[in-house]
Amino acid sequence: MRGDASRAGFAIEIRERYGDVARDRWPVAIDPLPGELLSSWLHRLALANGIAPRSFAGVLGLGGRMWSPRLDLRLPHTVATLLCHQTGLPPDDISAMTMSGGAMAPLLLPLRDSAHRNRSTWMQYCPECLAADDAPYFRRPWRLASRVSCFAHGCGLRDRCPACHAGVAAFDQGELVPQHFCAWCRFDLRAVPKASVKAAARRLERAIVDICRVEAARAPAKTNDAVSRVLSMPVAAEVRSGRTLTNLSTAARIRCFEALAAKPPDWLLNNMDAAGAYRRWMIVAAGGHEALISRFADFLDAHQGSRRRKRPPPAADRTALFAAYFRIMQPGSGHRGR
Ligand SMILES: [Zn+2]
Ligand SMILES: [Zn+2]
C-alpha cells in the first residue's frame, strides 16, 4: 500500500486550492493538548483544515521522509513563524511541543521509519490513552527510550501496529484519516490489547525518570552520567539483542527493565560519590521521587506524634540498612559490584 498514487491524489488537489482560500490564516486553529508532541499537533491541525498530513508538508514548504518527526527535533525559524502566523498560537506554545536539546536528548528514539524485529521505531503509544482522548494525540514522553509504560494506565507502551507490524507513520498518511489509525493498514490503535509490565519494572522506570529530573535541576553533569547509564541498560541487563537502549523495540526494553528491576541497582550507582549514590538509591528504593517524599511525610507523621493516623513501625531500621549498603559500596570494600 505504500506510495499508492491514488491515495496521494485527493490530498494534492485540496492543497492547491488551499493556498488560495487560506492565505492569511488557516480556517481552523486547534490548541495543543497537555504534553502533546509538535508532530501530533501538526497532523491534527492538517486534518482539521481538510488536508492530509503527507500533503501538509508541502503547505509548510517541506518535503522528504518523516517531515514532522524531524520538526519535533529541530523547528526552523521560518516554519515556526509560519505556524504562529497561520494559527495565532504564541511562539512559546509551539516551541514547547518540540523535543529539541536538553539533557534527555540522547534518550530520544532514533528517527527510523522501518520496523525491523526487535529494533526501535521512532514513536511509542499507549492504546488506553488514545482510547480515552477526545482527539487522540501522541505525547512527548513517548519519544524517549527510557519510557516503556504508561504512568496513567500502568500498561506497557506499544511501538508497532499489531496487524501489519509497521511503526507509527501518521506523517505519511495520504488521506483524511486521524493519526490513531495505522497509516498502512488502518488498524485502530485504540483497540490494541494491553501489554503487561511487571510492577517492579514500572517502579524502576519511574525512579529513572525522577533521577534524571532531580539531577537535571541540581547538576547537569550528573544527568549526563545517569543518561549514559540508562543507555547502557541492555548491557547491565544482559539482553543480547542490543547494547544501546535507544535501538531496542519497546518489547525488548520492557524485558530489559524487568531484568534489572530484579537485580540490585549497582549498575546505576557504582563508581560514583556516596552522596549521589545514596540519593539515587533512595529514589530507586522508594519507586520514584514522589513516592520517596510521601514516605518521608509518613515517617514524619509517625514520628512527630500526629494523631491523624497511626501506622505500624517500619519493618526494618532504614538508617542501619542505608549505612550497611554504603559500607559495602565504599572503595576497597571488595563488594562494589560491576
Ligand atoms: Zn495510558
Ligand atoms: Zn497496520
GROMACS .gro file of C-alpha atoms and ligand atoms in nm:
model
  340
    1MET     CA    1   0.000   0.000   0.000
    2ARG     CA    2   0.295   0.233   0.045
    3GLY     CA    3   0.335   0.509  -0.212
    4ASP     CA    4  -0.009   0.441  -0.358
    5ALA     CA    5  -0.067   0.726  -0.608
    6SER     CA    6  -0.445   0.713  -0.575
    7ARG     CA    7  -0.413   0.790  -0.205
    8ALA     CA    8  -0.199   1.098  -0.266
    9GLY     CA    9  -0.405   1.249  -0.550
   10PHE     CA   10  -0.704   1.352  -0.343
   11ALA     CA   11  -0.499   1.549  -0.094
   12ILE     CA   12  -0.283   1.727  -0.354
   13GLU     CA   13  -0.590   1.871  -0.521
   14ILE     CA   14  -0.702   2.018  -0.190
   15ARG     CA   15  -0.360   2.166  -0.124
   16GLU     CA   16  -0.356   2.376  -0.442
   17ARG     CA   17  -0.691   2.533  -0.364
   18TYR     CA   18  -0.596   2.566  -0.003
   19GLY     CA   19  -0.327   2.825  -0.069
   20ASP     CA   20  -0.584   3.050  -0.240
   21VAL     CA   21  -0.851   3.036   0.026
   22ALA     CA   22  -0.628   3.037   0.332
   23ARG     CA   23  -0.364   3.294   0.250
   24ASP     CA   24  -0.386   3.483   0.578
   25ARG     CA   25  -0.491   3.238   0.843
   26TRP     CA   26  -0.579   2.873   0.819
   27PRO     CA   27  -0.955   2.831   0.868
   28VAL     CA   28  -0.928   2.609   1.175
   29ALA     CA   29  -0.682   2.659   1.462
   30ILE     CA   30  -0.654   2.388   1.726
   31ASP     CA   31  -0.497   2.414   2.069
   32PRO     CA   32  -0.216   2.178   2.169
   33LEU     CA   33  -0.327   1.917   2.423
   34PRO     CA   34  -0.138   1.853   2.751
   35GLY     CA   35   0.209   1.713   2.678
   36GLU     CA   36   0.141   1.695   2.305
   37LEU     CA   37   0.428   1.645   2.064
   38LEU     CA   38   0.460   1.901   1.783
   39SER     CA   39   0.420   1.643   1.503
   40SER     CA   40   0.099   1.514   1.663
   41TRP     CA   41  -0.043   1.866   1.678
   42LEU     CA   42   0.059   1.925   1.315
   43HIS     CA   43  -0.119   1.609   1.199
   44ARG     CA   44  -0.435   1.714   1.384
   45LEU     CA   45  -0.405   2.070   1.252
   46ALA     CA   46  -0.373   1.939   0.895
   47LEU     CA   47  -0.683   1.717   0.924
   48ALA     CA   48  -0.886   1.992   1.094
   49ASN     CA   49  -0.815   2.206   0.788
   50GLY     CA   50  -0.911   1.931   0.546
   51ILE     CA   51  -0.565   1.834   0.430
   52ALA     CA   52  -0.385   1.502   0.465
   53PRO     CA   53  -0.068   1.508   0.679
   54ARG     CA   54   0.155   1.396   0.389
   55SER     CA   55   0.040   1.694   0.181
   56PHE     CA   56   0.062   1.935   0.474
   57ALA     CA   57   0.442   1.906   0.447
   58GLY     CA   58   0.411   2.094   0.117
   59VAL     CA   59   0.200   2.367   0.279
   60LEU     CA   60   0.491   2.425   0.520
   61GLY     CA   61   0.742   2.426   0.232
   62LEU     CA   62   0.886   2.095   0.344
   63GLY     CA   63   0.937   1.756   0.188
   64GLY     CA   64   1.121   1.430   0.237
   65ARG     CA   65   1.079   1.140   0.472
   66MET     CA   66   0.949   1.184   0.824
   67TRP     CA   67   0.894   1.556   0.779
   68SER     CA   68   0.701   1.610   1.104
   69PRO     CA   69   0.919   1.397   1.337
   70ARG     CA   70   1.215   1.597   1.204
   71LEU     CA   71   1.037   1.919   1.308
   72ASP     CA   72   0.998   1.778   1.660
   73LEU     CA   73   1.377   1.771   1.682
   74ARG     CA   74   1.455   2.096   1.501
   75LEU     CA   75   1.195   2.356   1.415
   76PRO     CA   76   1.339   2.605   1.162
   77HIS     CA   77   1.261   2.967   1.241
   78THR     CA   78   1.073   3.015   0.911
   79VAL     CA   79   0.839   2.722   0.986
   80ALA     CA   80   0.784   2.839   1.345
   81THR     CA   81   0.697   3.189   1.218
   82LEU     CA   82   0.457   3.049   0.958
   83LEU     CA   83   0.283   2.832   1.220
   84CYS     CA   84   0.248   3.126   1.462
   85HIS     CA   85   0.114   3.349   1.188
   86GLN     CA   86  -0.132   3.097   1.048
   87THR     CA   87  -0.269   2.965   1.377
   88GLY     CA   88  -0.237   3.267   1.607
   89LEU     CA   89  -0.062   3.045   1.863
   90PRO     CA   90   0.217   3.214   2.068
   91PRO     CA   91   0.572   3.110   1.965
   92ASP     CA   92   0.641   2.970   2.313
   93ASP     CA   93   0.342   2.736   2.291
   94ILE     CA   94   0.474   2.599   1.963
   95SER     CA   95   0.836   2.558   2.073
   96ALA     CA   96   0.717   2.390   2.398
   97MET     CA   97   0.593   2.099   2.185
   98THR     CA   98   0.935   2.022   2.035
   99MET     CA   99   1.188   1.775   2.176
  100SER     CA  100   1.498   1.969   2.078
  101GLY     CA  101   1.803   1.985   2.303
  102GLY     CA  102   1.813   1.918   2.673
  103ALA     CA  103   1.990   1.662   2.886
  104MET     CA  104   1.745   1.389   2.785
  105ALA     CA  105   1.818   1.426   2.409
  106PRO     CA  106   2.042   1.113   2.394
  107LEU     CA  107   1.743   0.907   2.511
  108LEU     CA  108   1.527   1.003   2.212
  109LEU     CA  109   1.432   0.711   1.991
  110PRO     CA  110   1.607   0.746   1.654
  111LEU     CA  111   1.404   0.858   1.353
  112ARG     CA  112   1.363   0.527   1.181
  113ASP     CA  113   1.062   0.458   0.962
  114SER     CA  114   1.130   0.090   0.913
  115ALA     CA  115   1.030  -0.153   1.185
  116HIS     CA  116   1.273  -0.445   1.189
  117ARG     CA  117   1.208  -0.703   1.456
  118ASN     CA  118   1.348  -0.610   1.797
  119ARG     CA  119   1.465  -0.269   1.670
  120SER     CA  120   1.315   0.053   1.795
  121THR     CA  121   1.071   0.265   1.599
  122TRP     CA  122   1.059   0.642   1.638
  123MET     CA  123   0.731   0.656   1.833
  124GLN     CA  124   0.551   0.470   2.110
  125TYR     CA  125   0.191   0.498   2.226
  126CYS     CA  126  -0.047   0.387   2.500
  127PRO     CA  127  -0.365   0.243   2.345
  128GLU     CA  128  -0.560   0.330   2.662
  129CYS     CA  129  -0.455   0.696   2.644
  130LEU     CA  130  -0.555   0.713   2.276
  131ALA     CA  131  -0.889   0.549   2.361
  132ALA     CA  132  -0.953   0.797   2.643
  133ASP     CA  133  -0.871   1.105   2.432
  134ASP     CA  134  -1.148   1.307   2.268
  135ALA     CA  135  -0.891   1.387   1.999
  136PRO     CA  136  -0.631   1.107   2.012
  137TYR     CA  137  -0.279   1.252   2.024
  138PHE     CA  138   0.082   1.150   2.082
  139ARG     CA  139   0.269   1.258   2.396
  140ARG     CA  140   0.624   1.389   2.419
  141PRO     CA  141   0.747   1.131   2.675
  142TRP     CA  142   0.657   0.852   2.431
  143ARG     CA  143   0.957   0.957   2.220
  144LEU     CA  144   1.200   0.853   2.495
  145ALA     CA  145   1.368   0.510   2.511
  146SER     CA  146   1.362   0.539   2.892
  147ARG     CA  147   0.982   0.513   2.885
  148VAL     CA  148   0.822   0.170   2.848
  149SER     CA  149   0.489   0.204   3.027
  150CYS     CA  150   0.206   0.448   3.080
  151PHE     CA  151   0.204   0.604   3.427
  152ALA     CA  152  -0.170   0.672   3.399
  153HIS     CA  153  -0.281   0.325   3.290
  154GLY     CA  154   0.000   0.100   3.418
  155CYS     CA  155   0.023  -0.087   3.088
  156GLY     CA  156   0.319  -0.126   2.854
  157LEU     CA  157   0.364   0.116   2.566
  158ARG     CA  158   0.346  -0.014   2.209
  159ASP     CA  159   0.562   0.086   1.916
  160ARG     CA  160   0.403  -0.102   1.629
  161CYS     CA  161   0.071  -0.174   1.465
  162PRO     CA  162  -0.024  -0.526   1.580
  163ALA     CA  163  -0.188  -0.604   1.245
  164CYS     CA  164   0.087  -0.512   0.995
  165HIS     CA  165   0.384  -0.464   1.238
  166ALA     CA  166   0.469  -0.123   1.091
  167GLY     CA  167   0.564   0.169   1.313
  168VAL     CA  168   0.351   0.480   1.358
  169ALA     CA  169   0.361   0.674   1.030
  170ALA     CA  170   0.095   0.944   1.061
  171PHE     CA  171   0.333   1.181   0.877
  172ASP     CA  172   0.288   0.962   0.568
  173GLN     CA  173  -0.091   0.946   0.585
  174GLY     CA  174  -0.217   1.050   0.240
  175GLU     CA  175  -0.586   1.059   0.329
  176LEU     CA  176  -0.806   1.239   0.576
  177VAL     CA  177  -0.768   0.974   0.845
  178PRO     CA  178  -0.691   1.056   1.212
  179GLN     CA  179  -0.348   0.959   1.341
  180HIS     CA  180  -0.468   0.682   1.572
  181PHE     CA  181  -0.535   0.464   1.267
  182CYS     CA  182  -0.233   0.280   1.123
  183ALA     CA  183  -0.124   0.474   0.814
  184TRP     CA  184  -0.064   0.147   0.624
  185CYS     CA  185  -0.347  -0.089   0.720
  186ARG     CA  186  -0.593   0.141   0.903
  187PHE     CA  187  -0.590  -0.069   1.220
  188ASP     CA  188  -0.739   0.134   1.506
  189LEU     CA  189  -0.451   0.169   1.756
  190ARG     CA  190  -0.701   0.232   2.036
  191ALA     CA  191  -0.805  -0.134   2.007
  192VAL     CA  192  -0.455  -0.275   2.063
  193PRO     CA  193  -0.456  -0.525   2.355
  194LYS     CA  194  -0.293  -0.413   2.678
  195ALA     CA  195   0.076  -0.507   2.717
  196SER     CA  196   0.176  -0.602   3.069
  197VAL     CA  197   0.483  -0.472   3.253
  198LYS     CA  198   0.577  -0.604   3.597
  199ALA     CA  199   0.514  -0.360   3.880
  200ALA     CA  200   0.882  -0.367   3.984
  201ALA     CA  201   0.987  -0.264   3.631
  202ARG     CA  202   0.735   0.022   3.633
  203ARG     CA  203   0.874   0.141   3.968
  204LEU     CA  204   1.226   0.133   3.822
  205GLU     CA  205   1.108   0.328   3.517
  206ARG     CA  206   0.952   0.596   3.736
  207ALA     CA  207   1.264   0.613   3.952
  208ILE     CA  208   1.481   0.667   3.642
  209VAL     CA  209   1.255   0.949   3.520
  210ASP     CA  210   1.277   1.110   3.864
  211ILE     CA  211   1.653   1.063   3.899
  212CYS     CA  212   1.706   1.237   3.564
  213ARG     CA  213   1.466   1.517   3.659
  214VAL     CA  214   1.609   1.574   4.008
  215GLU     CA  215   1.969   1.565   3.883
  216ALA     CA  216   1.897   1.794   3.587
  217ALA     CA  217   1.771   2.052   3.838
  218ARG     CA  218   2.074   2.008   4.067
  219ALA     CA  219   2.372   1.931   3.848
  220PRO     CA  220   2.351   1.879   3.470
  221ALA     CA  221   2.679   1.681   3.468
  222LYS     CA  222   2.515   1.417   3.687
  223THR     CA  223   2.225   1.391   3.440
  224ASN     CA  224   2.476   1.301   3.169
  225ASP     CA  225   2.603   1.025   3.394
  226ALA     CA  226   2.250   0.896   3.461
  227VAL     CA  227   2.158   0.917   3.092
  228SER     CA  228   2.466   0.722   2.982
  229ARG     CA  229   2.395   0.451   3.241
  230VAL     CA  230   2.034   0.430   3.121
  231LEU     CA  231   2.156   0.399   2.760
  232SER     CA  232   2.371   0.102   2.870
  233MET     CA  233   2.083  -0.079   3.043
  234PRO     CA  234   2.080  -0.365   2.786
  235VAL     CA  235   2.443  -0.441   2.879
  236ALA     CA  236   2.367  -0.438   3.253
  237ALA     CA  237   2.056  -0.650   3.193
  238GLU     CA  238   2.247  -0.886   2.963
  239VAL     CA  239   1.981  -0.851   2.695
  240ARG     CA  240   2.159  -0.989   2.395
  241SER     CA  241   1.964  -0.820   2.116
  242GLY     CA  242   2.131  -0.482   2.162
  243ARG     CA  243   2.381  -0.272   2.352
  244THR     CA  244   2.209   0.067   2.343
  245LEU     CA  245   1.862   0.121   2.483
  246THR     CA  246   1.751   0.354   2.201
  247ASN     CA  247   1.799   0.074   1.944
  248LEU     CA  248   1.566  -0.175   2.111
  249SER     CA  249   1.196  -0.222   2.045
  250THR     CA  250   0.962  -0.136   2.331
  251ALA     CA  251   0.903  -0.509   2.397
  252ALA     CA  252   1.280  -0.569   2.428
  253ARG     CA  253   1.319  -0.265   2.656
  254ILE     CA  254   1.037  -0.392   2.879
  255ARG     CA  255   1.234  -0.719   2.917
  256CYS     CA  256   1.540  -0.511   2.999
  257PHE     CA  257   1.361  -0.310   3.272
  258GLU     CA  258   1.212  -0.628   3.419
  259ALA     CA  259   1.551  -0.799   3.430
  260LEU     CA  260   1.716  -0.500   3.601
  261ALA     CA  261   1.429  -0.449   3.845
  262ALA     CA  262   1.509  -0.795   3.981
  263LYS     CA  263   1.875  -0.706   4.046
  264PRO     CA  264   2.043  -0.468   4.292
  265PRO     CA  265   2.075  -0.118   4.135
  266ASP     CA  266   2.456  -0.132   4.126
  267TRP     CA  267   2.455  -0.052   3.752
  268LEU     CA  268   2.304   0.286   3.839
  269LEU     CA  269   2.524   0.362   4.142
  270ASN     CA  270   2.871   0.213   4.119
  271ASN     CA  271   3.179   0.431   4.079
  272MET     CA  272   3.008   0.748   4.193
  273ASP     CA  273   3.032   0.964   4.503
  274ALA     CA  274   2.850   0.831   4.809
  275ALA     CA  275   2.608   1.126   4.840
  276GLY     CA  276   2.494   1.097   4.478
  277ALA     CA  277   2.467   0.717   4.501
  278TYR     CA  278   2.271   0.750   4.824
  279ARG     CA  279   2.020   0.986   4.663
  280ARG     CA  280   1.974   0.758   4.361
  281TRP     CA  281   1.938   0.452   4.579
  282MET     CA  282   1.674   0.624   4.795
  283ILE     CA  283   1.471   0.713   4.484
  284VAL     CA  284   1.501   0.360   4.340
  285ALA     CA  285   1.414   0.200   4.675
  286ALA     CA  286   1.106   0.419   4.710
  287GLY     CA  287   0.996   0.361   4.347
  288GLY     CA  288   1.025   0.728   4.248
  289HIS     CA  289   1.087   1.070   4.395
  290GLU     CA  290   0.723   1.139   4.477
  291ALA     CA  291   0.691   0.802   4.649
  292LEU     CA  292   1.004   0.890   4.847
  293ILE     CA  293   0.860   1.226   4.953
  294SER     CA  294   0.530   1.071   5.054
  295ARG     CA  295   0.711   0.800   5.255
  296PHE     CA  296   0.916   1.071   5.422
  297ALA     CA  297   0.595   1.259   5.505
  298ASP     CA  298   0.452   0.940   5.651
  299PHE     CA  299   0.772   0.892   5.850
  300LEU     CA  300   0.748   1.245   5.994
  301ASP     CA  301   0.382   1.192   6.061
  302ALA     CA  302   0.451   0.876   6.256
  303HIS     CA  303   0.747   1.020   6.450
  304GLN     CA  304   0.603   1.358   6.534
  305GLY     CA  305   0.304   1.222   6.716
  306SER     CA  306   0.038   1.302   6.460
  307ARG     CA  307  -0.297   1.176   6.583
  308ARG     CA  308  -0.447   1.176   6.235
  309ARG     CA  309  -0.330   0.827   6.156
  310LYS     CA  310  -0.137   0.560   6.331
  311ARG     CA  311   0.094   0.349   6.119
  312PRO     CA  312   0.285   0.038   6.219
  313PRO     CA  313   0.660   0.096   6.267
  314PRO     CA  314   0.880   0.017   5.963
  315ALA     CA  315   0.972  -0.349   5.939
  316ALA     CA  316   1.344  -0.270   5.912
  317ASP     CA  317   1.561   0.005   6.055
  318ARG     CA  318   1.622   0.205   5.736
  319THR     CA  319   1.911   0.407   5.877
  320ALA     CA  320   2.102   0.090   5.959
  321LEU     CA  321   2.012  -0.054   5.619
  322PHE     CA  322   2.148   0.252   5.432
  323ALA     CA  323   2.463   0.256   5.645
  324ALA     CA  324   2.528  -0.110   5.566
  325TYR     CA  325   2.464  -0.055   5.198
  326PHE     CA  326   2.710   0.233   5.175
  327ARG     CA  327   2.973   0.045   5.372
  328ILE     CA  328   2.980  -0.221   5.102
  329MET     CA  329   2.972   0.048   4.830
  330GLN     CA  330   3.288   0.216   4.961
  331PRO     CA  331   3.610   0.177   4.758
  332GLY     CA  332   3.823  -0.110   4.881
  333SER     CA  333   3.534  -0.299   5.037
  334GLY     CA  334   3.556  -0.569   4.773
  335HIS     CA  335   3.178  -0.561   4.720
  336ARG     CA  336   3.139  -0.276   4.477
  337GLY     CA  337   2.957  -0.468   4.208
  338ARG     CA  338   3.043  -0.448   3.845
  339ZN      ZN  339  -0.213   0.550   2.901
  340ZN      ZN  340  -0.102  -0.152   1.039
   0.00000   0.00000   0.00000
